PDB file of C-alpha atoms in Angstrom:
ATOM      1  CA  UNK C  64      30.330   6.255-123.921  1.00 49.00           C
ATOM      2  CA  UNK C  65      27.598   8.000-125.804  1.00 46.00           C
ATOM      3  CA  UNK C  66      25.186   5.410-124.458  1.00 51.00           C
ATOM      4  CA  UNK C  67      26.190   6.051-120.825  1.00 50.00           C
ATOM      5  CA  UNK C  68      25.685   9.785-121.219  1.00 50.00           C
ATOM      6  CA  UNK C  69      22.264   9.237-122.687  1.00 49.00           C
ATOM      7  CA  UNK C  70      21.301   7.158-119.590  1.00 50.00           C
ATOM      8  CA  UNK C  71      22.589   9.849-117.272  1.00 48.00           C
ATOM      9  CA  UNK C  72      20.640  12.431-119.235  1.00 50.00           C
ATOM     10  CA  UNK C  73      17.545  10.366-118.644  1.00 50.00           C
ATOM     11  CA  UNK C  74      17.904  10.651-114.756  1.00 49.00           C
ATOM     12  CA  UNK C  75      15.576  13.336-113.598  1.00 51.00           C
ATOM     13  CA  UNK C  76      17.219  16.161-111.782  1.00 51.00           C
ATOM     14  CA  UNK C  77      15.502  17.495-108.647  1.00 50.00           C
ATOM     15  CA  UNK C  78      13.471  20.567-109.218  1.00 52.00           C
ATOM     16  CA  UNK C  79      14.835  23.761-107.814  1.00 51.00           C
ATOM     17  CA  UNK C  80      12.693  25.327-105.114  1.00 47.00           C
ATOM     18  CA  UNK C  81      11.606  28.740-105.908  1.00 49.00           C
ATOM     19  CA  UNK C  82      10.302  31.496-103.728  1.00 50.00           C
ATOM     20  CA  UNK C  83       6.810  30.582-104.817  1.00 51.00           C
ATOM     21  CA  UNK C  84       7.014  27.190-102.943  1.00 52.00           C
ATOM     22  CA  UNK C  85       8.611  28.491 -99.632  1.00 56.00           C
ATOM     23  CA  UNK C  86       5.988  28.304 -96.780  1.00 58.00           C
ATOM     24  CA  UNK C  87       5.301  31.561 -95.085  1.00 61.00           C
ATOM     25  CA  UNK C  88       5.816  31.640 -91.237  1.00 61.00           C
ATOM     26  CA  UNK C  89       2.642  31.727 -89.104  1.00 62.00           C
ATOM     27  CA  UNK C  90       2.029  34.950 -87.290  1.00 58.00           C
ATOM     28  CA  UNK C  91       2.762  34.941 -83.482  1.00 55.00           C
ATOM     29  CA  UNK C  92       0.108  36.512 -81.293  1.00 52.00           C
ATOM     30  CA  UNK C  93       1.174  37.800 -77.847  1.00 54.00           C
ATOM     31  CA  UNK C  94      -1.402  38.092 -75.058  1.00 51.00           C
ATOM     32  CA  UNK C  95      -1.491  41.389 -73.330  1.00 55.00           C
ATOM     33  CA  UNK C  96      -1.290  41.071 -69.444  1.00 56.00           C
ATOM     34  CA  UNK C  97      -3.445  43.612 -67.755  1.00 59.00           C
ATOM     35  CA  UNK C  98      -2.027  45.221 -64.627  1.00 65.00           C
ATOM     36  CA  UNK C  99      -4.331  44.868 -61.552  1.00 63.00           C
ATOM     37  CA  UNK C 100      -6.070  47.999 -60.544  1.00 71.00           C
ATOM     38  CA  UNK C 101      -5.418  49.818 -57.278  1.00 69.00           C
ATOM     39  CA  UNK C 102      -8.666  48.506 -55.797  1.00 67.00           C
ATOM     40  CA  UNK C 103      -7.768  44.948 -56.721  1.00 68.00           C
ATOM     41  CA  UNK C 104      -4.324  45.327 -55.137  1.00 70.00           C
ATOM     42  CA  UNK C 105      -5.919  46.792 -52.025  1.00 67.00           C
ATOM     43  CA  UNK C 106      -8.408  43.934 -51.805  1.00 68.00           C
ATOM     44  CA  UNK C 107      -5.603  41.366 -52.218  1.00 69.00           C
ATOM     45  CA  UNK C 108      -3.532  43.004 -49.460  1.00 69.00           C
ATOM     46  CA  UNK C 109      -6.527  43.089 -47.134  1.00 72.00           C
ATOM     47  CA  UNK C 110      -7.164  39.412 -47.857  1.00 71.00           C
ATOM     48  CA  UNK C 111      -3.539  38.587 -46.962  1.00 71.00           C
ATOM     49  CA  UNK C 112      -3.756  40.634 -43.736  1.00 70.00           C
ATOM     50  CA  UNK C 113      -7.036  38.931 -42.839  1.00 73.00           C
ATOM     51  CA  UNK C 114      -5.464  35.496 -43.341  1.00 73.00           C
ATOM     52  CA  UNK C 115      -2.477  36.502 -41.186  1.00 73.00           C
ATOM     53  CA  UNK C 116      -4.768  37.852 -38.456  1.00 72.00           C
ATOM     54  CA  UNK C 117      -6.852  34.693 -38.610  1.00 80.00           C
ATOM     55  CA  UNK C 118      -3.733  32.508 -38.261  1.00 81.00           C
ATOM     56  CA  UNK C 119      -2.516  34.557 -35.273  1.00 81.00           C
ATOM     57  CA  UNK C 120      -5.948  34.360 -33.650  1.00 82.00           C
ATOM     58  CA  UNK C 121      -6.051  30.594 -34.203  1.00 85.00           C
ATOM     59  CA  UNK C 122      -2.562  30.226 -32.682  1.00 85.00           C
ATOM     60  CA  UNK C 123      -3.566  32.337 -29.681  1.00 85.00           C
ATOM     61  CA  UNK C 124      -6.684  30.215 -29.246  1.00 86.00           C
ATOM     62  CA  UNK C 125      -4.620  27.013 -29.353  1.00 90.00           C
ATOM     63  CA  UNK C 126      -2.204  28.409 -26.749  1.00 87.00           C
ATOM     64  CA  UNK C 127      -5.128  29.438 -24.544  1.00 87.00           C
ATOM     65  CA  UNK C 128      -6.734  26.008 -24.812  1.00 89.00           C
ATOM     66  CA  UNK C 129      -3.423  24.342 -23.932  1.00 89.00           C
ATOM     67  CA  UNK C 130      -3.036  26.519 -20.853  1.00 88.00           C
ATOM     68  CA  UNK C 131      -6.612  25.809 -19.834  1.00 89.00           C
ATOM     69  CA  UNK C 132      -5.980  22.077 -20.299  1.00 90.00           C
ATOM     70  CA  UNK C 133      -2.938  22.257 -18.011  1.00 90.00           C
ATOM     71  CA  UNK C 134      -4.980  24.096 -15.369  1.00 91.00           C
ATOM     72  CA  UNK C 135      -7.867  21.640 -15.612  1.00 89.00           C
ATOM     73  CA  UNK C 136      -5.462  18.694 -15.394  1.00 89.00           C
ATOM     74  CA  UNK C 137      -3.823  20.168 -12.287  1.00 89.00           C
ATOM     75  CA  UNK C 138      -7.228  20.748 -10.697  1.00 90.00           C
ATOM     76  CA  UNK C 139      -8.244  17.170 -11.502  1.00 90.00           C
ATOM     77  CA  UNK C 140      -5.064  15.809  -9.906  1.00 90.00           C
ATOM     78  CA  UNK C 141      -5.627  17.963  -6.820  1.00 90.00           C
ATOM     79  CA  UNK C 142      -9.227  16.794  -6.554  1.00 89.00           C
ATOM     80  CA  UNK C 143      -8.101  13.191  -6.906  1.00 89.00           C
ATOM     81  CA  UNK C 144      -5.454  13.644  -4.196  1.00 90.00           C
ATOM     82  CA  UNK C 145      -7.992  15.297  -1.884  1.00 89.00           C
ATOM     83  CA  UNK C 146     -10.436  12.461  -2.477  1.00 88.00           C
ATOM     84  CA  UNK C 147      -7.746   9.895  -1.660  1.00 89.00           C
ATOM     85  CA  UNK C 148      -6.824  11.813   1.501  1.00 90.00           C
ATOM     86  CA  UNK C 149     -10.470  11.986   2.505  1.00 88.00           C
ATOM     87  CA  UNK C 150     -10.873   8.238   1.987  1.00 87.00           C
ATOM     88  CA  UNK C 151      -7.706   7.575   3.969  1.00 88.00           C
ATOM     89  CA  UNK C 152      -8.854   9.831   6.823  1.00 87.00           C
ATOM     90  CA  UNK C 153     -12.265   8.178   6.831  1.00 83.00           C
ATOM     91  CA  UNK C 154     -10.643   4.755   6.923  1.00 84.00           C
ATOM     92  CA  UNK C 155      -8.398   5.839   9.806  1.00 80.00           C
ATOM     93  CA  UNK C 156     -11.412   7.234  11.667  1.00 79.00           C
ATOM     94  CA  UNK C 157     -13.230   3.938  11.226  1.00 81.00           C
ATOM     95  CA  UNK C 158     -10.189   1.997  12.443  1.00 74.00           C
ATOM     96  CA  UNK C 159      -9.840   4.277  15.476  1.00 75.00           C
ATOM     97  CA  UNK C 160     -13.540   3.907  16.179  1.00 74.00           C
ATOM     98  CA  UNK C 161     -13.164   0.123  16.172  1.00 72.00           C
ATOM     99  CA  UNK C 162      -9.996   0.194  18.277  1.00 75.00           C
ATOM    100  CA  UNK C 163     -11.249   2.645  20.901  1.00 76.00           C
ATOM    101  CA  UNK C 164     -14.994   1.948  20.866  1.00 78.00           C
ATOM    102  CA  UNK C 165     -14.732   0.316  24.307  1.00 79.00           C
ATOM    103  CA  UNK C 166     -12.731   3.158  25.875  1.00 85.00           C
ATOM    104  CA  UNK C 167     -15.726   4.663  27.702  1.00 87.00           C
ATOM    105  CA  UNK C 168     -16.819   1.246  28.918  1.00 86.00           C
ATOM    106  CA  UNK C 169     -13.285   0.528  30.100  1.00 88.00           C
ATOM    107  CA  UNK C 170     -13.163   3.751  32.107  1.00 88.00           C
ATOM    108  CA  UNK C 171     -16.377   2.723  33.843  1.00 89.00           C
ATOM    109  CA  UNK C 172     -15.085  -0.799  34.602  1.00 89.00           C
ATOM    110  CA  UNK C 173     -11.636   0.110  35.914  1.00 92.00           C
ATOM    111  CA  UNK C 174     -12.942   1.198  39.341  1.00 92.00           C
ATOM    112  CA  UNK C 175     -14.261  -2.361  39.772  1.00 91.00           C
ATOM    113  CA  UNK C 176     -10.727  -3.705  39.369  1.00 91.00           C
ATOM    114  CA  UNK C 177      -9.446  -1.036  41.764  1.00 92.00           C
ATOM    115  CA  UNK C 178     -11.977  -2.074  44.408  1.00 92.00           C
ATOM    116  CA  UNK C 179     -11.040  -5.745  44.048  1.00 91.00           C
ATOM    117  CA  UNK C 180      -7.372  -4.892  44.513  1.00 90.00           C
ATOM    118  CA  UNK C 181      -8.125  -2.687  47.544  1.00 90.00           C
ATOM    119  CA  UNK C 182     -10.149  -5.513  49.064  1.00 90.00           C
ATOM    120  CA  UNK C 183      -7.228  -7.883  48.669  1.00 89.00           C
ATOM    121  CA  UNK C 184      -4.902  -5.337  50.250  1.00 87.00           C
ATOM    122  CA  UNK C 185      -7.096  -4.864  53.329  1.00 89.00           C
ATOM    123  CA  UNK C 186      -7.874  -8.538  54.052  1.00 88.00           C
ATOM    124  CA  UNK C 187      -5.461 -10.474  56.260  1.00 84.00           C
ATOM    125  CA  UNK C 188      -4.379 -13.265  53.921  1.00 76.00           C
ATOM    126  CA  UNK C 189      -2.610 -15.111  56.786  1.00 80.00           C
ATOM    127  CA  UNK C 190      -5.864 -15.755  58.603  1.00 82.00           C
ATOM    128  CA  UNK C 191      -7.254 -19.166  57.644  1.00 84.00           C
ATOM    129  CA  UNK C 192     -10.749 -17.810  58.038  1.00 83.00           C
ATOM    130  CA  UNK C 193     -10.133 -15.353  55.202  1.00 85.00           C
ATOM    131  CA  UNK C 194      -8.435 -17.838  52.893  1.00 88.00           C
ATOM    132  CA  UNK C 195     -11.511 -18.713  50.851  1.00 90.00           C
ATOM    133  CA  UNK C 196     -12.508 -15.042  50.567  1.00 90.00           C
ATOM    134  CA  UNK C 197      -9.037 -14.053  49.398  1.00 89.00           C
ATOM    135  CA  UNK C 198      -8.977 -16.838  46.811  1.00 91.00           C
ATOM    136  CA  UNK C 199     -12.415 -15.883  45.516  1.00 92.00           C
ATOM    137  CA  UNK C 200     -11.531 -12.174  45.193  1.00 92.00           C
ATOM    138  CA  UNK C 201      -8.187 -13.019  43.573  1.00 92.00           C
ATOM    139  CA  UNK C 202      -9.815 -15.319  41.013  1.00 93.00           C
ATOM    140  CA  UNK C 203     -12.394 -12.633  40.198  1.00 93.00           C
ATOM    141  CA  UNK C 204      -9.696  -9.971  39.795  1.00 91.00           C
ATOM    142  CA  UNK C 205      -7.554 -12.260  37.620  1.00 92.00           C
ATOM    143  CA  UNK C 206     -10.520 -13.192  35.399  1.00 92.00           C
ATOM    144  CA  UNK C 207     -11.367  -9.514  35.035  1.00 90.00           C
ATOM    145  CA  UNK C 208      -7.795  -8.544  34.108  1.00 90.00           C
ATOM    146  CA  UNK C 209      -7.477 -11.456  31.657  1.00 92.00           C
ATOM    147  CA  UNK C 210     -10.652 -10.312  29.918  1.00 91.00           C
ATOM    148  CA  UNK C 211      -9.273  -6.783  29.633  1.00 90.00           C
ATOM    149  CA  UNK C 212      -5.995  -8.133  28.201  1.00 90.00           C
ATOM    150  CA  UNK C 213      -7.949 -10.136  25.629  1.00 90.00           C
ATOM    151  CA  UNK C 214      -9.454  -6.825  24.425  1.00 87.00           C
ATOM    152  CA  UNK C 215      -6.045  -5.118  23.994  1.00 88.00           C
ATOM    153  CA  UNK C 216      -6.011  -3.472  27.433  1.00 92.00           C
ATOM    154  CA  UNK C 217      -2.562  -3.202  29.019  1.00 92.00           C
ATOM    155  CA  UNK C 218      -1.936  -2.615  32.725  1.00 92.00           C
ATOM    156  CA  UNK C 219       0.536   0.160  33.642  1.00 93.00           C
ATOM    157  CA  UNK C 220       2.168  -0.902  36.923  1.00 92.00           C
ATOM    158  CA  UNK C 221       5.508   0.965  37.021  1.00 93.00           C
ATOM    159  CA  UNK C 222       6.776   0.130  40.525  1.00 91.00           C
ATOM    160  CA  UNK C 223      10.583   0.365  40.529  1.00 90.00           C
ATOM    161  CA  UNK C 224      10.709   1.904  37.039  1.00 93.00           C
ATOM    162  CA  UNK C 225      11.826   5.431  36.048  1.00 94.00           C
ATOM    163  CA  UNK C 226       9.069   8.028  36.194  1.00 94.00           C
ATOM    164  CA  UNK C 227       7.440   8.689  32.802  1.00 93.00           C
ATOM    165  CA  UNK C 228       5.232  11.812  32.766  1.00 93.00           C
ATOM    166  CA  UNK C 229       3.392  10.509  29.691  1.00 93.00           C
ATOM    167  CA  UNK C 230       2.230   7.386  31.546  1.00 93.00           C
ATOM    168  CA  UNK C 231       2.478   8.266  35.225  1.00 94.00           C
ATOM    169  CA  UNK C 232       0.968  10.915  37.471  1.00 93.00           C
ATOM    170  CA  UNK C 233       3.167  11.806  40.450  1.00 93.00           C
ATOM    171  CA  UNK C 234       1.122  12.217  43.625  1.00 93.00           C
ATOM    172  CA  UNK C 235       4.083  13.088  45.815  1.00 92.00           C
ATOM    173  CA  UNK C 236       7.885  12.940  46.002  1.00 92.00           C
ATOM    174  CA  UNK C 237       9.758  11.225  48.792  1.00 91.00           C
ATOM    175  CA  UNK C 238      13.501  11.657  49.560  1.00 91.00           C
ATOM    176  CA  UNK C 239      15.286   8.352  49.083  1.00 87.00           C
ATOM    177  CA  UNK C 240      19.004   7.724  48.779  1.00 83.00           C
ATOM    178  CA  UNK C 241      18.696   4.019  47.955  1.00 87.00           C
ATOM    179  CA  UNK C 242      17.377   4.538  44.427  1.00 87.00           C
ATOM    180  CA  UNK C 243      17.964   6.969  41.615  1.00 90.00           C
ATOM    181  CA  UNK C 244      15.951  10.200  41.713  1.00 91.00           C
ATOM    182  CA  UNK C 245      12.646  10.107  39.762  1.00 91.00           C
ATOM    183  CA  UNK C 246      12.153   6.406  40.422  1.00 93.00           C
ATOM    184  CA  UNK C 247       8.640   5.128  41.111  1.00 93.00           C
ATOM    185  CA  UNK C 248       8.601   3.966  44.735  1.00 93.00           C
ATOM    186  CA  UNK C 249       4.953   3.040  45.107  1.00 92.00           C
ATOM    187  CA  UNK C 250       1.810   2.820  42.970  1.00 93.00           C
ATOM    188  CA  UNK C 251      -1.377   4.218  44.482  1.00 91.00           C
ATOM    189  CA  UNK C 252      -3.488   3.261  41.487  1.00 92.00           C
ATOM    190  CA  UNK C 253      -2.514   1.319  38.374  1.00 93.00           C
ATOM    191  CA  UNK C 254      -2.846   2.824  34.947  1.00 94.00           C
ATOM    192  CA  UNK C 255      -4.270   1.293  31.791  1.00 95.00           C
ATOM    193  CA  UNK C 256      -3.728   1.631  28.032  1.00 93.00           C
ATOM    194  CA  UNK C 257      -6.090   0.601  25.252  1.00 92.00           C
ATOM    195  CA  UNK C 258      -4.379  -0.366  21.985  1.00 90.00           C
ATOM    196  CA  UNK C 259      -1.354   1.664  23.037  1.00 88.00           C
ATOM    197  CA  UNK C 260      -3.345   4.791  23.965  1.00 90.00           C
ATOM    198  CA  UNK C 261      -3.356   5.842  27.583  1.00 93.00           C
ATOM    199  CA  UNK C 262      -6.795   5.577  29.151  1.00 92.00           C
ATOM    200  CA  UNK C 263      -5.741   6.335  32.720  1.00 94.00           C
ATOM    201  CA  UNK C 264      -2.299   7.241  34.092  1.00 95.00           C
ATOM    202  CA  UNK C 265      -0.803   5.383  36.989  1.00 94.00           C
ATOM    203  CA  UNK C 266      -0.828   7.397  40.238  1.00 95.00           C
ATOM    204  CA  UNK C 267       2.600   6.974  41.794  1.00 94.00           C
ATOM    205  CA  UNK C 268       5.040   8.088  44.489  1.00 94.00           C
ATOM    206  CA  UNK C 269       8.342   9.294  43.046  1.00 94.00           C
ATOM    207  CA  UNK C 270      11.742   9.405  44.724  1.00 92.00           C
ATOM    208  CA  UNK C 271      13.955  12.461  44.932  1.00 89.00           C
ATOM    209  CA  UNK C 272      17.479  13.095  46.166  1.00 87.00           C
ATOM    210  CA  UNK C 273      17.807  13.303  49.990  1.00 84.00           C
TER     211      UNK C 273
END
């Protein structure tokens, strides 16, 4: 037992800390925040107002540019539509010029056909002496009319048809109970149309109620 105590006595005991070994806390330094001056606050507020005004001005400019873009786009579409209409009108004018270029010539040639038809009406076709003349005039008239038909000329010969004021010109009215009123009884002079457009109306006699 005495030996065990001597071994325990030999174990070093930890040294007791004294106040001399306790580390002293480091001092804490606090930074002092300086309050902005009145001029600095005023300058900051003016800077904020300037930024706000600049943003509003930029927004107004964007809105203005958008409106101007819409106007310019509308004007461009209108100009494009007008150009298309102008091209279409020009094309129609060219087509009409091609279709009715011979109208003046036709008006000058129609009296020739009228004279041939009057000659046939005045010659006695039953006389053998006139047979060759009648055949020659008839062949000439038929060749002339066929040529006109080939160039889109249509004869208006409305005998027995209802009177049409857009195609016929009434020379006189004759009472007639055998047909309906406003029926074409006789044709003084045939009319003609070129590509559907009336060049000369037919001169006719029209019936009326007795």
